[in-house]
Short mmCIF file of N, CA, C and O in Angstrom, two decimals:
data_model
loop_
_atom_site.label_atom_id
_atom_site.label_comp_id
_atom_site.label_asym_id
_atom_site.label_seq_id
_atom_site.Cartn_x
_atom_site.Cartn_y
_atom_site.Cartn_z
N UNK K 288 207.86 182.97 163.57
CA UNK K 288 206.98 182.59 162.48
C UNK K 288 205.53 182.85 162.89
O UNK K 288 204.76 183.39 162.10
N UNK K 289 205.18 182.45 164.11
CA UNK K 289 203.80 182.67 164.57
C UNK K 289 203.46 184.16 164.62
O UNK K 289 202.36 184.55 164.24
N UNK K 290 204.39 184.97 165.08
CA UNK K 290 204.14 186.40 165.17
C UNK K 290 203.92 186.99 163.77
O UNK K 290 203.00 187.79 163.56
N UNK K 291 204.73 186.56 162.82
CA UNK K 291 204.57 187.05 161.45
C UNK K 291 203.21 186.62 160.89
O UNK K 291 202.50 187.42 160.29
N UNK K 292 202.85 185.35 161.10
CA UNK K 292 201.56 184.88 160.60
C UNK K 292 200.38 185.61 161.24
O UNK K 292 199.40 185.91 160.57
N UNK K 293 200.48 185.90 162.53
CA UNK K 293 199.42 186.68 163.18
C UNK K 293 199.37 188.10 162.61
O UNK K 293 198.29 188.67 162.41
N UNK K 294 200.53 188.67 162.34
CA UNK K 294 200.58 190.00 161.75
C UNK K 294 199.96 190.02 160.36
O UNK K 294 199.24 190.96 160.00
N UNK K 295 200.20 188.96 159.59
CA UNK K 295 199.60 188.87 158.25
C UNK K 295 198.09 188.72 158.34
O UNK K 295 197.35 189.30 157.54
N UNK K 296 197.64 187.98 159.34
CA UNK K 296 196.20 187.83 159.55
C UNK K 296 195.57 189.18 159.89
O UNK K 296 194.52 189.55 159.36
N UNK K 297 196.22 189.94 160.76
CA UNK K 297 195.73 191.27 161.13
C UNK K 297 195.73 192.19 159.91
O UNK K 297 194.77 192.94 159.70
N UNK K 298 196.79 192.14 159.12
CA UNK K 298 196.86 192.98 157.93
C UNK K 298 195.74 192.66 156.96
O UNK K 298 195.15 193.56 156.35
N UNK K 299 195.40 191.38 156.85
CA UNK K 299 194.29 190.98 155.98
C UNK K 299 192.97 191.55 156.52
O UNK K 299 192.17 192.08 155.76
N UNK K 300 192.76 191.42 157.82
CA UNK K 300 191.53 191.93 158.42
C UNK K 300 191.39 193.44 158.25
O UNK K 300 190.28 193.96 158.14
N UNK K 301 192.51 194.15 158.21
CA UNK K 301 192.51 195.60 158.03
C UNK K 301 192.45 196.00 156.56
O UNK K 301 192.46 197.19 156.24
N UNK K 302 192.41 195.00 155.67
CA UNK K 302 192.34 195.28 154.25
C UNK K 302 193.66 195.66 153.61
O UNK K 302 193.70 196.21 152.51
N UNK K 303 194.76 195.36 154.30
CA UNK K 303 196.08 195.71 153.79
C UNK K 303 196.73 194.59 152.97
O UNK K 303 197.75 194.82 152.33
N UNK K 304 196.15 193.41 153.04
CA UNK K 304 196.65 192.24 152.28
C UNK K 304 195.47 191.50 151.70
O UNK K 304 194.38 191.50 152.27
N UNK K 305 195.72 190.82 150.60
CA UNK K 305 194.64 190.07 149.96
C UNK K 305 194.49 188.66 150.52
O UNK K 305 193.46 188.03 150.31
N UNK K 306 195.49 188.16 151.24
CA UNK K 306 195.39 186.80 151.78
C UNK K 306 195.79 186.78 153.25
O UNK K 306 196.44 187.69 153.75
N UNK K 307 195.40 185.70 153.91
CA UNK K 307 195.68 185.51 155.35
C UNK K 307 197.10 185.05 155.60
O UNK K 307 197.65 185.28 156.66
N UNK K 308 197.67 184.30 154.66
CA UNK K 308 198.93 183.61 154.92
C UNK K 308 200.04 184.01 153.97
O UNK K 308 199.95 185.01 153.26
N UNK K 309 201.08 183.17 153.97
CA UNK K 309 202.24 183.41 153.13
C UNK K 309 202.96 182.10 152.86
O UNK K 309 202.82 181.14 153.62
N UNK K 310 203.71 182.10 151.79
CA UNK K 310 204.52 180.93 151.45
C UNK K 310 205.73 180.88 152.39
O UNK K 310 206.08 181.90 153.01
N UNK K 311 206.39 179.72 152.48
CA UNK K 311 207.61 179.66 153.30
C UNK K 311 208.66 180.69 152.89
O UNK K 311 209.31 181.30 153.74
N UNK K 312 208.80 180.93 151.59
CA UNK K 312 209.77 181.92 151.12
C UNK K 312 209.39 183.32 151.57
O UNK K 312 210.24 184.10 152.03
N UNK K 313 208.11 183.66 151.47
CA UNK K 313 207.65 184.97 151.93
C UNK K 313 207.85 185.12 153.43
O UNK K 313 208.28 186.18 153.91
N UNK K 314 207.53 184.06 154.18
CA UNK K 314 207.70 184.11 155.64
C UNK K 314 209.17 184.28 156.00
O UNK K 314 209.51 185.04 156.92
N UNK K 315 210.06 183.58 155.30
CA UNK K 315 211.49 183.70 155.57
C UNK K 315 211.94 185.14 155.36
O UNK K 315 212.68 185.70 156.17
N UNK K 316 211.48 185.74 154.27
CA UNK K 316 211.84 187.13 153.99
C UNK K 316 211.31 188.08 155.06
O UNK K 316 212.04 188.93 155.58
N UNK K 317 210.03 187.93 155.41
CA UNK K 317 209.41 188.80 156.41
C UNK K 317 210.02 188.64 157.79
O UNK K 317 210.14 189.61 158.54
N UNK K 318 210.40 187.41 158.14
CA UNK K 318 210.96 187.14 159.47
C UNK K 318 212.47 187.35 159.52
O UNK K 318 213.06 187.34 160.59
N UNK K 319 213.10 187.53 158.35
CA UNK K 319 214.55 187.69 158.32
C UNK K 319 215.27 186.40 158.67
O UNK K 319 216.34 186.44 159.28
N UNK K 320 214.67 185.28 158.29
CA UNK K 320 215.24 183.96 158.60
C UNK K 320 215.52 183.21 157.30
O UNK K 320 214.87 183.45 156.30
N UNK K 321 216.47 182.27 157.34
CA UNK K 321 216.70 181.44 156.16
C UNK K 321 215.49 180.54 155.89
O UNK K 321 214.86 180.03 156.82
N UNK K 322 215.18 180.33 154.62
CA UNK K 322 214.07 179.46 154.25
C UNK K 322 214.27 178.06 154.81
O UNK K 322 213.31 177.40 155.21
N UNK K 323 215.52 177.61 154.86
CA UNK K 323 215.83 176.28 155.41
C UNK K 323 215.51 176.15 156.89
O UNK K 323 215.38 175.04 157.40
N UNK K 324 215.38 177.25 157.58
CA UNK K 324 214.98 177.25 158.99
C UNK K 324 213.46 177.33 159.11
O UNK K 324 212.86 176.71 159.98
N UNK K 325 212.85 178.09 158.22
CA UNK K 325 211.41 178.33 158.26
C UNK K 325 210.62 177.06 157.92
O UNK K 325 209.64 176.73 158.60
N UNK K 326 211.03 176.35 156.90
CA UNK K 326 210.27 175.16 156.46
C UNK K 326 210.12 174.10 157.55
O UNK K 326 209.00 173.65 157.81
N UNK K 327 211.19 173.69 158.24
CA UNK K 327 211.01 172.70 159.32
C UNK K 327 210.14 173.22 160.47
O UNK K 327 209.38 172.48 161.08
N UNK K 328 210.27 174.52 160.76
CA UNK K 328 209.46 175.11 161.83
C UNK K 328 207.98 175.09 161.45
O UNK K 328 207.13 174.77 162.27
N UNK K 329 207.68 175.40 160.18
CA UNK K 329 206.29 175.34 159.72
C UNK K 329 205.75 173.92 159.81
O UNK K 329 204.60 173.71 160.18
N UNK K 330 206.58 172.96 159.46
CA UNK K 330 206.17 171.56 159.56
C UNK K 330 205.84 171.18 161.00
O UNK K 330 204.81 170.55 161.26
N UNK K 331 206.69 171.60 161.93
CA UNK K 331 206.45 171.30 163.35
C UNK K 331 205.18 172.01 163.85
O UNK K 331 204.37 171.40 164.57
N UNK K 332 205.00 173.26 163.48
CA UNK K 332 203.80 174.00 163.89
C UNK K 332 202.55 173.40 163.28
O UNK K 332 201.48 173.38 163.90
N UNK K 333 202.67 172.88 162.08
CA UNK K 333 201.54 172.22 161.42
C UNK K 333 201.16 170.93 162.15
O UNK K 333 199.98 170.64 162.35
N UNK K 334 202.16 170.18 162.58
CA UNK K 334 201.89 168.94 163.35
C UNK K 334 201.22 169.25 164.67
O UNK K 334 200.42 168.46 165.17
N UNK K 335 201.54 170.42 165.24
CA UNK K 335 200.90 170.86 166.49
C UNK K 335 199.53 171.49 166.23
O UNK K 335 198.85 171.90 167.17
N UNK K 336 199.17 171.61 164.97
CA UNK K 336 197.91 172.21 164.53
C UNK K 336 197.79 173.68 164.91
O UNK K 336 196.70 174.20 165.14
N UNK K 337 198.92 174.36 164.98
CA UNK K 337 198.92 175.80 165.25
C UNK K 337 198.91 176.59 163.95
O UNK K 337 198.55 177.77 163.95
N UNK K 338 199.35 175.97 162.87
CA UNK K 338 199.24 176.57 161.55
C UNK K 338 198.64 175.54 160.60
O UNK K 338 198.71 174.34 160.85
N UNK K 339 198.04 176.04 159.55
CA UNK K 339 197.53 175.13 158.52
C UNK K 339 197.98 175.65 157.16
O UNK K 339 198.42 176.79 157.02
N UNK K 340 197.86 174.78 156.18
CA UNK K 340 198.30 175.11 154.84
C UNK K 340 197.09 175.25 153.94
O UNK K 340 196.19 174.41 153.96
N UNK K 341 197.07 176.32 153.17
CA UNK K 341 196.00 176.57 152.21
C UNK K 341 196.69 176.78 150.86
O UNK K 341 197.24 177.86 150.62
N UNK K 342 196.69 175.75 150.03
CA UNK K 342 197.45 175.82 148.80
C UNK K 342 198.93 175.82 149.12
O UNK K 342 199.42 174.92 149.78
N UNK K 343 199.62 176.88 148.73
CA UNK K 343 201.06 177.00 149.02
C UNK K 343 201.33 177.89 150.23
O UNK K 343 202.47 178.07 150.62
N UNK K 344 200.26 178.46 150.80
CA UNK K 344 200.43 179.39 151.91
C UNK K 344 200.11 178.76 153.25
O UNK K 344 199.24 177.92 153.37
N UNK K 345 200.84 179.19 154.25
CA UNK K 345 200.58 178.79 155.64
C UNK K 345 199.88 179.93 156.33
O UNK K 345 200.12 181.11 156.04
N UNK K 346 199.00 179.58 157.28
CA UNK K 346 198.25 180.60 158.02
C UNK K 346 197.88 180.07 159.40
O UNK K 346 197.95 178.88 159.66
N UNK K 347 197.51 180.99 160.28
CA UNK K 347 197.00 180.63 161.60
C UNK K 347 195.49 180.58 161.47
O UNK K 347 194.85 181.61 161.22
N UNK K 348 194.88 179.39 161.63
CA UNK K 348 193.42 179.30 161.53
C UNK K 348 192.75 180.07 162.67
O UNK K 348 193.28 180.17 163.78
N UNK K 349 191.58 180.61 162.38
CA UNK K 349 190.84 181.39 163.38
C UNK K 349 190.61 180.61 164.66
O UNK K 349 190.68 181.17 165.76
N UNK K 350 190.38 179.32 164.54
CA UNK K 350 190.05 178.48 165.70
C UNK K 350 191.20 178.38 166.70
O UNK K 350 190.97 178.04 167.86
N UNK K 351 192.43 178.66 166.28
CA UNK K 351 193.56 178.50 167.19
C UNK K 351 194.29 179.81 167.50
O UNK K 351 195.35 179.79 168.12
N UNK K 352 193.72 180.94 167.12
CA UNK K 352 194.38 182.22 167.37
C UNK K 352 194.66 182.40 168.87
O UNK K 352 195.75 182.81 169.26
N UNK K 353 193.70 182.07 169.71
CA UNK K 353 193.92 182.21 171.17
C UNK K 353 194.99 181.26 171.67
O UNK K 353 195.78 181.62 172.55
N UNK K 354 195.03 180.04 171.15
CA UNK K 354 196.09 179.10 171.54
C UNK K 354 197.46 179.62 171.14
O UNK K 354 198.42 179.51 171.90
N UNK K 355 197.54 180.20 169.95
CA UNK K 355 198.81 180.75 169.49
C UNK K 355 199.22 181.93 170.38
O UNK K 355 200.38 182.03 170.78
N UNK K 356 198.28 182.79 170.71
CA UNK K 356 198.58 183.92 171.60
C UNK K 356 199.07 183.43 172.96
O UNK K 356 200.03 183.96 173.51
N UNK K 357 198.43 182.40 173.50
CA UNK K 357 198.85 181.82 174.78
C UNK K 357 200.24 181.23 174.67
O UNK K 357 201.06 181.36 175.58
N UNK K 358 200.52 180.60 173.56
CA UNK K 358 201.85 180.01 173.35
C UNK K 358 202.91 181.09 173.29
O UNK K 358 204.01 180.91 173.80
N UNK K 359 202.59 182.21 172.68
CA UNK K 359 203.55 183.31 172.62
C UNK K 359 203.78 183.93 173.99
O UNK K 359 204.89 184.35 174.31
N UNK K 360 202.72 183.98 174.82
CA UNK K 360 202.86 184.51 176.19
C UNK K 360 203.66 183.56 177.07
O UNK K 360 204.38 184.00 177.95
N UNK K 361 203.51 182.26 176.84
CA UNK K 361 204.15 181.23 177.67
C UNK K 361 204.74 180.17 176.75
O UNK K 361 204.15 179.11 176.59
N UNK K 362 205.92 180.41 176.17
CA UNK K 362 206.46 179.52 175.14
C UNK K 362 206.71 178.08 175.59
O UNK K 362 206.67 177.18 174.77
N UNK K 363 206.92 177.84 176.86
CA UNK K 363 207.17 176.47 177.32
C UNK K 363 205.92 175.74 177.76
O UNK K 363 205.97 174.57 178.11
N UNK K 364 204.80 176.43 177.75
CA UNK K 364 203.53 175.84 178.16
C UNK K 364 202.72 175.48 176.93
O UNK K 364 202.59 176.27 176.01
N UNK K 365 202.17 174.27 176.91
CA UNK K 365 201.33 173.83 175.79
C UNK K 365 199.88 173.78 176.27
O UNK K 365 199.50 172.86 176.97
N UNK K 366 199.07 174.82 175.93
CA UNK K 366 197.69 174.85 176.42
C UNK K 366 196.87 173.69 175.85
O UNK K 366 197.13 173.21 174.75
N UNK K 367 195.89 173.25 176.63
CA UNK K 367 194.97 172.20 176.18
C UNK K 367 193.96 172.79 175.23
O UNK K 367 193.61 173.94 175.31
N UNK K 368 193.45 171.94 174.37
CA UNK K 368 192.39 172.36 173.44
C UNK K 368 191.07 171.93 173.94
O UNK K 368 190.82 170.96 174.48
#
């Protein structure tokens, strides 16, 4: 989910998308995962403040892009803020 959200952020910066984020249904489709799996994961990532919700869309806020990248490099390590 984090990789997809970072990809969507990059696509927006490149002018390929009109928004930074995606709905849970869009993320499920893009990630090839069931929506029932995506929604709880988004909730957990939101509680960790790695993703935020803007309307109906979830996105990786600019302030935590480096934390998300570190988490992807070291999935069992939780970097300090």
